[in-house]
Coordinates of C-alpha atoms in Angstrom, one line a residue:
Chain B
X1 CA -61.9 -70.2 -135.8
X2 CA -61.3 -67.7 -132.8
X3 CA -60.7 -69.2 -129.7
X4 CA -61.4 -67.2 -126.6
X5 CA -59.3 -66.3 -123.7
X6 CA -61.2 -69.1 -121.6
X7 CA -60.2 -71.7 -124.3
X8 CA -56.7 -70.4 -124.5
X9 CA -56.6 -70.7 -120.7
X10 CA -58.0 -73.7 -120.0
X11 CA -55.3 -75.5 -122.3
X12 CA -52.5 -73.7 -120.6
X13 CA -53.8 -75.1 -117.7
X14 CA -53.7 -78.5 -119.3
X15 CA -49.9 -78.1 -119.9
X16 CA -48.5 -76.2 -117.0
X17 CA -48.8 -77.5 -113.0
X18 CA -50.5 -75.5 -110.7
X19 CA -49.4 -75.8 -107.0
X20 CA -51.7 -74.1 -103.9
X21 CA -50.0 -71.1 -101.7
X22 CA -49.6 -73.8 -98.8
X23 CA -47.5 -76.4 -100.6
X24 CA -45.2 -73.4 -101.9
X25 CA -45.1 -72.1 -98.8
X26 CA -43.8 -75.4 -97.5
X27 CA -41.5 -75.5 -100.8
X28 CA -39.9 -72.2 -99.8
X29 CA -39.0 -73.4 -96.2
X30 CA -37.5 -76.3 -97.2
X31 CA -33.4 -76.7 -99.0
X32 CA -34.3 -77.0 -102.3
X33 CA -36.8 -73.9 -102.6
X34 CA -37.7 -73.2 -106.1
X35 CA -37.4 -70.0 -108.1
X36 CA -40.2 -68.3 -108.0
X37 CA -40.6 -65.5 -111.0
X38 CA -43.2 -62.7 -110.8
X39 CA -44.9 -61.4 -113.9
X40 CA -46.8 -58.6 -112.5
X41 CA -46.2 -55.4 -113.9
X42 CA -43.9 -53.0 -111.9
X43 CA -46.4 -50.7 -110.0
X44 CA -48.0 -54.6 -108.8
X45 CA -44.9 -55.6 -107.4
X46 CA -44.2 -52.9 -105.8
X47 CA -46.8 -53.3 -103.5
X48 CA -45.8 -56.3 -102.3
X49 CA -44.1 -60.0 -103.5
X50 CA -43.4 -63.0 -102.4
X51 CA -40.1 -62.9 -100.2
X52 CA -37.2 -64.1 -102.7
X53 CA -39.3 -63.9 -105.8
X54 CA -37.4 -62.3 -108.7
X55 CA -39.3 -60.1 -110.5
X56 CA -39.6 -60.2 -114.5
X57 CA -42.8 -58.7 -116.0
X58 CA -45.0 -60.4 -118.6
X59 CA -43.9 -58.4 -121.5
X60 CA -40.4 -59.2 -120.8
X61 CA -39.9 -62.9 -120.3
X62 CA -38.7 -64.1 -123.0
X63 CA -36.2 -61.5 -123.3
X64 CA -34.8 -61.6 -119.5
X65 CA -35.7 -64.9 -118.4
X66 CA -31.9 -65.8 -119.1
X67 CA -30.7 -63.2 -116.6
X68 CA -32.7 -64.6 -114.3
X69 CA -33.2 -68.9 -114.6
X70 CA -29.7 -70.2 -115.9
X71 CA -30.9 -74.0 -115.6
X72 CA -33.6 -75.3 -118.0
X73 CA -34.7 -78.0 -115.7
X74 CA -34.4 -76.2 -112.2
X75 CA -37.8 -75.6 -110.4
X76 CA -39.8 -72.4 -110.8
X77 CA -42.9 -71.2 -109.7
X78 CA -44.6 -68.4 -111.5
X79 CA -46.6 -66.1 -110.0
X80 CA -48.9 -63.1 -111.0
X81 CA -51.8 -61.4 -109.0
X82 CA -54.6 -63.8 -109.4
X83 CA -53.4 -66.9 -111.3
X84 CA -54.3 -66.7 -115.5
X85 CA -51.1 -64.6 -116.5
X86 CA -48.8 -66.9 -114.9
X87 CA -50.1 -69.7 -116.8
X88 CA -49.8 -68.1 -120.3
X89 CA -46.1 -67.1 -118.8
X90 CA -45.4 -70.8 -118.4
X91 CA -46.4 -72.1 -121.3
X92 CA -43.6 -69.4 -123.2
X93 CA -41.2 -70.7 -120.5
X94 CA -42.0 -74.2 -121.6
X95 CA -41.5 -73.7 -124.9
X96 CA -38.6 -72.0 -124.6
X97 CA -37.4 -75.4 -123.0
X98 CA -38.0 -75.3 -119.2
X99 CA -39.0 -78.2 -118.2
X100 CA -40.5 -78.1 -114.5
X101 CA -42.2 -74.8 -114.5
X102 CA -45.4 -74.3 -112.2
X103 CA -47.9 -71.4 -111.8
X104 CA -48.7 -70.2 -108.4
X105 CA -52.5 -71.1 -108.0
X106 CA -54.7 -67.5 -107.1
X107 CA -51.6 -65.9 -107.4
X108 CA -50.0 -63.3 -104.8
X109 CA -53.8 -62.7 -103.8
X110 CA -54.6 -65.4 -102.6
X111 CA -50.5 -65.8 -101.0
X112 CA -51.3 -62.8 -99.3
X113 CA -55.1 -63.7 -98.4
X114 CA -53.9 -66.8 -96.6
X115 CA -51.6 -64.8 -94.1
X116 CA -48.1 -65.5 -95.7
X117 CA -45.3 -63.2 -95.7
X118 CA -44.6 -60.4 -97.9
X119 CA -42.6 -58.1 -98.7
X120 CA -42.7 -54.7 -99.8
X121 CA -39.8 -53.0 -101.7
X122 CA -38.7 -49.6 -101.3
X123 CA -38.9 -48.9 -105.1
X124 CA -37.2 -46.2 -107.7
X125 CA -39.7 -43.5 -108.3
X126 CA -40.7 -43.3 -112.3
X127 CA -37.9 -40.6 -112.8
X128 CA -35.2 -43.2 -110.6
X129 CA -36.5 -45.6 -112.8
X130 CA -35.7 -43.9 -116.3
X131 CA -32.6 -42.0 -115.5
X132 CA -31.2 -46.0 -113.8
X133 CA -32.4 -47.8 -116.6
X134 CA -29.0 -48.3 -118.0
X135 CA -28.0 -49.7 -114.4
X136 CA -31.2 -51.5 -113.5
X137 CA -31.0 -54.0 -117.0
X138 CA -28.1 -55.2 -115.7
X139 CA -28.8 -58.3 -113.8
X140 CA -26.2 -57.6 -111.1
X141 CA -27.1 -54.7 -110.7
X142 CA -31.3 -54.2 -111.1
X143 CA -33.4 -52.4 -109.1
X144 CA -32.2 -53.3 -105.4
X145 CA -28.4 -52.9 -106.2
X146 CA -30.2 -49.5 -107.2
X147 CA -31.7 -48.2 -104.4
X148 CA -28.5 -49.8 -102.4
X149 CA -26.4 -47.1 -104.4
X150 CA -29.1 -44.5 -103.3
X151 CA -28.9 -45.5 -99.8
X152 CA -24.9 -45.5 -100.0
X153 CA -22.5 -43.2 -98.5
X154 CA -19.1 -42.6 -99.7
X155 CA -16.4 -40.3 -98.8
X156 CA -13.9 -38.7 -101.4
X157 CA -10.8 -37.7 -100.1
X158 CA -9.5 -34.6 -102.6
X159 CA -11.9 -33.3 -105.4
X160 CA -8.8 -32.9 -107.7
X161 CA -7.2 -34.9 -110.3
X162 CA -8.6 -38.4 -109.3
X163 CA -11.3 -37.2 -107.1
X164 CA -13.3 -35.5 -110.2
X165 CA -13.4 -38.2 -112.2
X166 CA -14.4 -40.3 -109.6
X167 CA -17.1 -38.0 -107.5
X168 CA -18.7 -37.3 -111.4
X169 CA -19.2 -41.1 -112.3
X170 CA -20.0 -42.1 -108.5
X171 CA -22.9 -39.0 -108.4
X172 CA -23.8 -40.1 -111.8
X173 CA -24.4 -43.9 -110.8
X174 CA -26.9 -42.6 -108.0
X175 CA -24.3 -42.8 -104.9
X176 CA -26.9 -41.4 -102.4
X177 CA -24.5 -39.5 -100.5
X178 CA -21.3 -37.9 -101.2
X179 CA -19.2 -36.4 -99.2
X180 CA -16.0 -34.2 -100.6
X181 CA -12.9 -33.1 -98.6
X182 CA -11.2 -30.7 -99.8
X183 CA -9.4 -27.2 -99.0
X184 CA -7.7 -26.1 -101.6
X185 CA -9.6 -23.7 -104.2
X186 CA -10.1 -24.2 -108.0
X187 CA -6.8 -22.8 -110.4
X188 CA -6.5 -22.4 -113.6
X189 CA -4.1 -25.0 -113.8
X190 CA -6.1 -27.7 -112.5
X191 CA -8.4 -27.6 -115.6
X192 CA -6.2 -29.7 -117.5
X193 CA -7.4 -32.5 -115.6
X194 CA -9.8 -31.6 -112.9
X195 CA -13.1 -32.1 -115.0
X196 CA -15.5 -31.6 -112.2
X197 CA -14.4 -27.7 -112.0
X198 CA -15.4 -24.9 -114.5
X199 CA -13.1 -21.9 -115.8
X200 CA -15.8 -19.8 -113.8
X201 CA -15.6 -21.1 -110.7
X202 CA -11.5 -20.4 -110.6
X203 CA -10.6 -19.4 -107.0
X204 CA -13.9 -21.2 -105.6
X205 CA -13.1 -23.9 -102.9
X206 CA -13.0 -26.9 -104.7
X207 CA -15.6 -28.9 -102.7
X208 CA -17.8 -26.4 -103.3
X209 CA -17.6 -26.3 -106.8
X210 CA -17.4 -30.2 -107.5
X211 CA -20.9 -30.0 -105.0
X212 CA -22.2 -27.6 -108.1
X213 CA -21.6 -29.9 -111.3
X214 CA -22.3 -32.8 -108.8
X215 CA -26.3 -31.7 -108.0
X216 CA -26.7 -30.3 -111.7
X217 CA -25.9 -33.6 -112.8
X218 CA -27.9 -35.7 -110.3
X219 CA -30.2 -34.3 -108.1
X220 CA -30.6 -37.4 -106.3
X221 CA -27.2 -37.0 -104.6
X222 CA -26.5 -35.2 -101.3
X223 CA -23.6 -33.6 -101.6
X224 CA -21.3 -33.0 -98.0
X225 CA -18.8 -30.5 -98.1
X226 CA -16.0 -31.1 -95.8
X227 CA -13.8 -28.0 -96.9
X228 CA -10.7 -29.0 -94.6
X229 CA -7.7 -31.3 -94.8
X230 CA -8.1 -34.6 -93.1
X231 CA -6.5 -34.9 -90.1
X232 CA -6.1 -37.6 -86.9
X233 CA -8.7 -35.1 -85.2
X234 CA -11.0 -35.3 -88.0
X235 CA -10.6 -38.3 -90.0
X236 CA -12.3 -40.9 -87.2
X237 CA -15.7 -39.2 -87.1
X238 CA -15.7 -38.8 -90.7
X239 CA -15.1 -42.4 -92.4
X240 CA -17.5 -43.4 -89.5
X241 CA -20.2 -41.5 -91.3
X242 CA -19.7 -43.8 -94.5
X243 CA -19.5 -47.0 -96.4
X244 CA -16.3 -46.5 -98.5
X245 CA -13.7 -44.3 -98.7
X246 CA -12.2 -43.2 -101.7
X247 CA -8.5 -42.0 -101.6
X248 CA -7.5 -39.5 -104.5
X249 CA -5.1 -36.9 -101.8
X250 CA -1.9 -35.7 -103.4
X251 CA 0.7 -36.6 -100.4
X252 CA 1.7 -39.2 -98.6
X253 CA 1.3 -37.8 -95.1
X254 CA -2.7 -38.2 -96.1
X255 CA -2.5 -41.7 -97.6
X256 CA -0.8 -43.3 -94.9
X257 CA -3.2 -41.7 -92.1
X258 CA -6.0 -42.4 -94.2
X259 CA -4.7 -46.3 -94.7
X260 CA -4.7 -46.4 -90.4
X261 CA -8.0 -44.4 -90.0
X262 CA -9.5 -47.3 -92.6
X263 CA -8.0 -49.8 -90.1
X264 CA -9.4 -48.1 -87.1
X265 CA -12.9 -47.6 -88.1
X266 CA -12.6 -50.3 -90.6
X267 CA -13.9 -48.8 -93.8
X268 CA -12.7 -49.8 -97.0
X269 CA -10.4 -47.8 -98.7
X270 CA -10.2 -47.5 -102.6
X271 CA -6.9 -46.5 -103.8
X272 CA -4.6 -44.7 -106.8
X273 CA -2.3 -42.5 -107.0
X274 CA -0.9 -41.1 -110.7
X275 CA 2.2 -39.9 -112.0
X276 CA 3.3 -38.7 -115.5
X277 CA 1.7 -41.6 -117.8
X278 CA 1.2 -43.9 -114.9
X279 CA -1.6 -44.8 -112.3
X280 CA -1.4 -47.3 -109.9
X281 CA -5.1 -49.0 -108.6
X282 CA -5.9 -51.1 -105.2
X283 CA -8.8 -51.6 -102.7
X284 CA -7.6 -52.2 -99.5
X285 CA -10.6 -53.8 -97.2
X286 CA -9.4 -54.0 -93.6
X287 CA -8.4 -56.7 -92.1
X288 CA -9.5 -58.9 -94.8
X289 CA -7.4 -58.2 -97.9
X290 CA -3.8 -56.0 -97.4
X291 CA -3.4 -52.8 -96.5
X292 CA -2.0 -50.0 -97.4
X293 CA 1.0 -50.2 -95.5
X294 CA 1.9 -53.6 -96.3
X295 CA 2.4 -52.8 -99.7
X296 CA 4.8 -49.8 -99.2
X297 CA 5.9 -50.3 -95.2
X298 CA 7.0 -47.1 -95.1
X299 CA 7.1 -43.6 -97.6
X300 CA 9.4 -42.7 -99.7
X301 CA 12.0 -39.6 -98.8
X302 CA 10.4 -36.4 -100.2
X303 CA 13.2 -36.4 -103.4
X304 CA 12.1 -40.1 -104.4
X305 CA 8.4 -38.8 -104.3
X306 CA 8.3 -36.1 -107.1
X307 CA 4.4 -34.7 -107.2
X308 CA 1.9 -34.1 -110.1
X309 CA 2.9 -30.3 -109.6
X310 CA 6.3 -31.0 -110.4
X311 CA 6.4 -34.0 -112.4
X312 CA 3.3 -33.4 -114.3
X313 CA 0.7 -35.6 -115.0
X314 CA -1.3 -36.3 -117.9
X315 CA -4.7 -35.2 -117.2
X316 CA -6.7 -38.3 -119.0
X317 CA -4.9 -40.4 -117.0
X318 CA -6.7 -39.4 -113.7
X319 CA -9.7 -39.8 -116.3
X320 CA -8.6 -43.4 -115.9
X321 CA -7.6 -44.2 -112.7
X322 CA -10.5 -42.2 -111.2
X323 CA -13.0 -44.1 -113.3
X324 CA -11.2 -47.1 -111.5
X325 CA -11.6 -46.0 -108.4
X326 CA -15.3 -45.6 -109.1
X327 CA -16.0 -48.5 -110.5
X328 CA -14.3 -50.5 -108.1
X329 CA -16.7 -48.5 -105.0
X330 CA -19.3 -49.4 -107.0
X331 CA -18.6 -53.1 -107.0
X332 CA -17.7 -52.4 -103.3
X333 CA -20.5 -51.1 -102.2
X334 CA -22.9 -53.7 -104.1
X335 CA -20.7 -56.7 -103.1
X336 CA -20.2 -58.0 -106.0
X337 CA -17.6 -59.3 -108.9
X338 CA -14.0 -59.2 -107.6
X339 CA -12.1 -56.6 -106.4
X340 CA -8.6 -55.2 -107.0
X341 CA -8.3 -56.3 -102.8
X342 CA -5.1 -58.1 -103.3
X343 CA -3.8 -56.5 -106.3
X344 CA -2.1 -53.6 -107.5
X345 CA -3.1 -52.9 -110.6
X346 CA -0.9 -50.5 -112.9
X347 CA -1.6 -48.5 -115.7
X348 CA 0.8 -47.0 -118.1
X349 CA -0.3 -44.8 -120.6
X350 CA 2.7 -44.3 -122.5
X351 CA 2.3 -48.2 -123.9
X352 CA -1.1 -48.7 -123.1
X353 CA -1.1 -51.5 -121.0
X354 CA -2.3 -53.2 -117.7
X355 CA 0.3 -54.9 -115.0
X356 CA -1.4 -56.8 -112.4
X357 CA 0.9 -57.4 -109.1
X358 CA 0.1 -59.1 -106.2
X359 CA -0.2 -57.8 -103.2
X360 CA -0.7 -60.1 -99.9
X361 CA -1.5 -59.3 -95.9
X362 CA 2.1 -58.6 -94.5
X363 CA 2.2 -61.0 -91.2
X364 CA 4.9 -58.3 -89.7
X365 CA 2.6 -55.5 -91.2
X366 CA 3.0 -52.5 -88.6
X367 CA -0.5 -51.5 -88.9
X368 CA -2.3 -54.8 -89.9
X369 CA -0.8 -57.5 -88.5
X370 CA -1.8 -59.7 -85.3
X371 CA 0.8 -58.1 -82.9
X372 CA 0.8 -54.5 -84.4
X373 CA -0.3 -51.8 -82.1
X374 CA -2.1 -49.4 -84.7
X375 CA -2.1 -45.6 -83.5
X376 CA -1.8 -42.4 -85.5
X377 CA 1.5 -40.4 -85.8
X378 CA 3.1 -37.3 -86.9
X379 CA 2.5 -38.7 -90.6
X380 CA 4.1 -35.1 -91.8
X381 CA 7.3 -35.7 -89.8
X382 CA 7.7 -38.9 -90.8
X383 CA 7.3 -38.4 -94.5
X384 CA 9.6 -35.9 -94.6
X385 CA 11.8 -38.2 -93.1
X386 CA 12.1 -36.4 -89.9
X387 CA 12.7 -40.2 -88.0
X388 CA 13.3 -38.5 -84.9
X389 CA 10.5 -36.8 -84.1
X390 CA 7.9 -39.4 -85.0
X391 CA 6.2 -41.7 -82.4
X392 CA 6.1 -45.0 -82.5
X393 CA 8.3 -45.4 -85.1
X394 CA 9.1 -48.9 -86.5
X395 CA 12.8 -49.9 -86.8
X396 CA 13.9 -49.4 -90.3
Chain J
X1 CA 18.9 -61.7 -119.6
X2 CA 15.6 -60.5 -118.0
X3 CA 13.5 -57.4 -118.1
X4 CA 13.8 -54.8 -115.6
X5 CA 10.7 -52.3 -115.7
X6 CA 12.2 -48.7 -114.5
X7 CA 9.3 -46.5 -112.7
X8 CA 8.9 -42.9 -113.6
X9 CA 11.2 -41.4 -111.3
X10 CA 14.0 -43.7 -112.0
X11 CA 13.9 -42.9 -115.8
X12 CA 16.1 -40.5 -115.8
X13 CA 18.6 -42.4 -114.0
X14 CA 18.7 -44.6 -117.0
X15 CA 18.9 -42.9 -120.0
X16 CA 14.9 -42.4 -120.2
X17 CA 14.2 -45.9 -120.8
X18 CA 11.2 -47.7 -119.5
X19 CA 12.5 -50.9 -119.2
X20 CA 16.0 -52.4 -120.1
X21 CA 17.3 -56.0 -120.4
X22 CA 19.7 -56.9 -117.7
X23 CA 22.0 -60.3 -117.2
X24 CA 21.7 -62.2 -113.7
X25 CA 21.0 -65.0 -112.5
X26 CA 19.9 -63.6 -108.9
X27 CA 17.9 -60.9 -107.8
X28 CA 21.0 -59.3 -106.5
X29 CA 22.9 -60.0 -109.6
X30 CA 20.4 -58.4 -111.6
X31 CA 20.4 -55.4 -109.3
X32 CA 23.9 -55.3 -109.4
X33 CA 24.4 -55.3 -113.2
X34 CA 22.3 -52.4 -113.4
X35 CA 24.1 -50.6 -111.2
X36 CA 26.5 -51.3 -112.9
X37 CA 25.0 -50.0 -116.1
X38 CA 23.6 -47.3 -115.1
X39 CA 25.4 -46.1 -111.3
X40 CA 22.5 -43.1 -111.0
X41 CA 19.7 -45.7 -109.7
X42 CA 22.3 -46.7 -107.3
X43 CA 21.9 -44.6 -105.0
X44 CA 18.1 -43.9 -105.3
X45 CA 17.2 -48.0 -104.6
X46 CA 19.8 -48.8 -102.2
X47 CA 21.2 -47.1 -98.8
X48 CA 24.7 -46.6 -98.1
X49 CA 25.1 -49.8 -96.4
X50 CA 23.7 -51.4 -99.2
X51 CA 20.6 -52.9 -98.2
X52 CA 17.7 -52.2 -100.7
X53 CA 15.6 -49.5 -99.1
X54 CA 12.5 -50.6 -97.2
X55 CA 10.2 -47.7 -99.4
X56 CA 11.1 -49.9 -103.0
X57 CA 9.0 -53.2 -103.8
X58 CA 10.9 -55.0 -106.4
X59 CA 8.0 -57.9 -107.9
X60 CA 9.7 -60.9 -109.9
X61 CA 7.1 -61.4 -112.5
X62 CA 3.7 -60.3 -110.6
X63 CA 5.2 -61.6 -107.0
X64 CA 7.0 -59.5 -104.4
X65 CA 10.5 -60.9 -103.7
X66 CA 10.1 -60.3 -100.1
X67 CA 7.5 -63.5 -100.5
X68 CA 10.0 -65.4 -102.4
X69 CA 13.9 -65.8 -101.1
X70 CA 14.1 -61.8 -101.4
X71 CA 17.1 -60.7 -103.2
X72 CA 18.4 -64.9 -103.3
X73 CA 15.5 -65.2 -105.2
X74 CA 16.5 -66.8 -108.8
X75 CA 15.9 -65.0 -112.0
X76 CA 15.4 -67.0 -115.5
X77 CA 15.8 -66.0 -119.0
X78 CA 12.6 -63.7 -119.8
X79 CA 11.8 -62.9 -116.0
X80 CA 10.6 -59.9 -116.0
X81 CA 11.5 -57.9 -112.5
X82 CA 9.5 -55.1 -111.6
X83 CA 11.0 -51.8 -109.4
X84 CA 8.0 -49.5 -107.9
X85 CA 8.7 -47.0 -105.6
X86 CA 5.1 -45.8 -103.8
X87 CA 3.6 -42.5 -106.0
X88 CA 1.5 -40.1 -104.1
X89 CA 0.1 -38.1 -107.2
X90 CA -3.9 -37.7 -106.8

């Protein structure tokens, strides 16, 4: 025999608790607040949710409840909009073995009737929402590390061998704003490796062009071009205007003022650098992990520092490195897993394998350190070995 | 004997090899036996008083023997000792 909705309700509400908007209220102010899980559907959330809730719509419970509630016997409050769906949701929950599960009496109505706090979440439009579905399944990452990539900024310092790899993926994973510098224009030669630029687009600036593939491929992204070398008159002003700098320059003039402008406006700095078959990898976060400069103190003479245009590079193996660099802005910008802050991490293609060193704050560091008086210097000079002319030279 | 991991740019200096096995019981004998070996890196890791130049990190294992008793620091059978020089490539 059939049994109706108001059968099938009334026994859930035999087996789970209800509890009234005021005593979860109280709940939620106190140490031990409970999860509470909302089963609306999206567009209902949206408009508004409990502060803290997690979200988890009906239809999906069963299959994401384990991304969300890691302890069978932890308290959690269900809610929907009035009351009924959150019982049925219990009663799966319960039989999937939670054991102090509770629906939210009337529901967010009623939560929001009575004058409690809501809030309302900037959301992913419908097309955000398919073309991040990848990223928003992923616990970690879900809808508000999302729209926190959307809303990020992050600067890429050379649109060349590193720089493409890393630009593509970080305008591909939604980074709201990218901003390129680069003045150097596309060659032929850069092809090899440079996957952001096209054989057309040979003698273009290369900022420009990565700014083309960049808004075919996303057109969520803003795309700054910055079609200048950094300099100590430039470089202030621009890591002020975002979140996370990513280093892919070519020199070490560059990488060492870009390590003291990270300092000074203290903006992360994600680092590589690539030789031949082999890519080194850090994140130096100012102040808190190493720097830069307390890994290599000072640069090596120009004849110890061969570059990709003479040496050669292999050009999947800025593929890798840049895909690093990426990833590790990403996690960065999102705040979360760990970092390569403290390591150096170091890729060789050749034998395909991973070296992990570490690297730790230098407490004679001359740019990091308590006593160091940080200031720029003529980083060209002084890479060239040039000792004389350089200001505020440390004692070798 | 330990390992001694040669970086790009010292290859050559070596025969090509990316890492070679080298007796020592110290950091600085270990050093010294591959100067030994092979006199090219000589001059590229140390200056001409012979202090180890401040631009190369040598790591014993994953740790940087400036953290540990620098070039005093003791090597055992298997260590493997790391020499990086700073690349610039992007």
């Amino acid at each position: 025999m059939a049994r109706s909705y108001q059968d099938v309700l009334a026994s859930a509400r035999e087996r789970i608790p209800e509890i009234q908007v005021s005593d979860l209220a109280e709940w939620l102010d106190s140490d031990h607040a409970p999860l509470v899980i909302d089963v609306r559907e999206q567009d209902e959330w949206d408009e508004g949710h409990i502060p803290g809730a997690r979200h988890v719509s009906r239809g999906f419970l069963e299959s994401r409840i384990a991304g969300v509630a890691h302890e069978l016997d932890a308290p959690i409050v269900i809610n929907c909009a009035g009351g009924a769906r959150s019982l049925l949701a219990g009663i799966s929950l319960a039989e999937m073995g939670f054991s102090n599960v509770k629906s939210l009496a009337g529901g967010f109505s009623r939560w929001k009737q009575d004058g409690h706090d809501y809030t309302v979440p900037s959301a992913l439009t419908p097309e955000q929402r398919t073309r991040y579905s990848r990223h928003v399944r992923i616990p970690e990452v879900a809808e508000a590390g999302q729209l926190k990539l959307l809303d990020s900024k992050v600067l890429l310092i050379g649109a060349g061998g590193l720089g493409s790899p890393a630009a593509y993926y970080l305008a591909a994973a939604g980074v709201g704003t990218l901003g390129l510098v680069d003045d150097d224009v596309v060659d032929v030669s850069n092809l090899q490796r440079q996957i952001i630029h096209t054989t057309d687009r040979v003698g273009e600036l290369k900022a420009e062009s990565a700014k083309q593939t960049i808004v075919g491929l996303n057109p969520d992204v803003t795309v700054n071009v910055h079609p200048f070398r950094v300099d100590q008159s430039n470089v202030l002003d621009l890591m002020n205007e975002y979140d996370v700098v990513v280093d892919g320059a070519d020199n070490f003039p560059t990488r060492y003022l870009l390590s003291d402008a990270s300092l000074m406006t203290r903006t992360p700095l994600v680092h590589a650098s690539i030789l031949r078959f082999e890519g080194h990898a850090s994140v130096f976060t100012p102040y808190d992990g190493p720097c830069y400069r307390c890994l290599f103190p000072e640069p090596p003479p120009p004849d110890m520092a061969p570059s990709g245009g003479e040496a050669g590079v292999l050009g999947v193996l800025c593929g890798v490195m840049g895909s690093i660099q990426a990833n590790e802005a990403i996690k960065v910008l999102l705040e979360m897993g760990d970092t390569l802050s403290g390591r150096l991490l170091i890729y060789d293609a050749l034998s395909m394998g991973f070296n992990e060193l570490k690297v730790r704050r230098d407490p004679d560091c001359p740019a990091c350190s308590d006593g160091a008086k940080l200031e720029f210097r003529d980083y060209e000079a002084w890479c060239a070995g040039v000792r004389d002319h350089s200001e505020g030279l440390v004692e070798a | 004997m330990s390992i001694v991991r040669i970086p790009p740019v010292l290859r050559q200096a070596v025969g090509g090899e990316r890492e070679v096995d080298v007796p020592g019981g110290t950091v600085a004998e270990v050093l010294d036996n591959l100067y030994a070996a092979h006199p090219a890196v000589k001059a590229q890791l140390q200056s001409e008083d012979g202090e180890l130049h401040r631009f190369v990190n040598v790591y014993l294992n994953d740790e940087d023997v400036r953290m540990l008793s620098w070039l005093d620091t003791p090597v055992a059978d298997g260590d493997r000792i790391l020499i990086l020089p700073a690349m610039a490539g992007g």
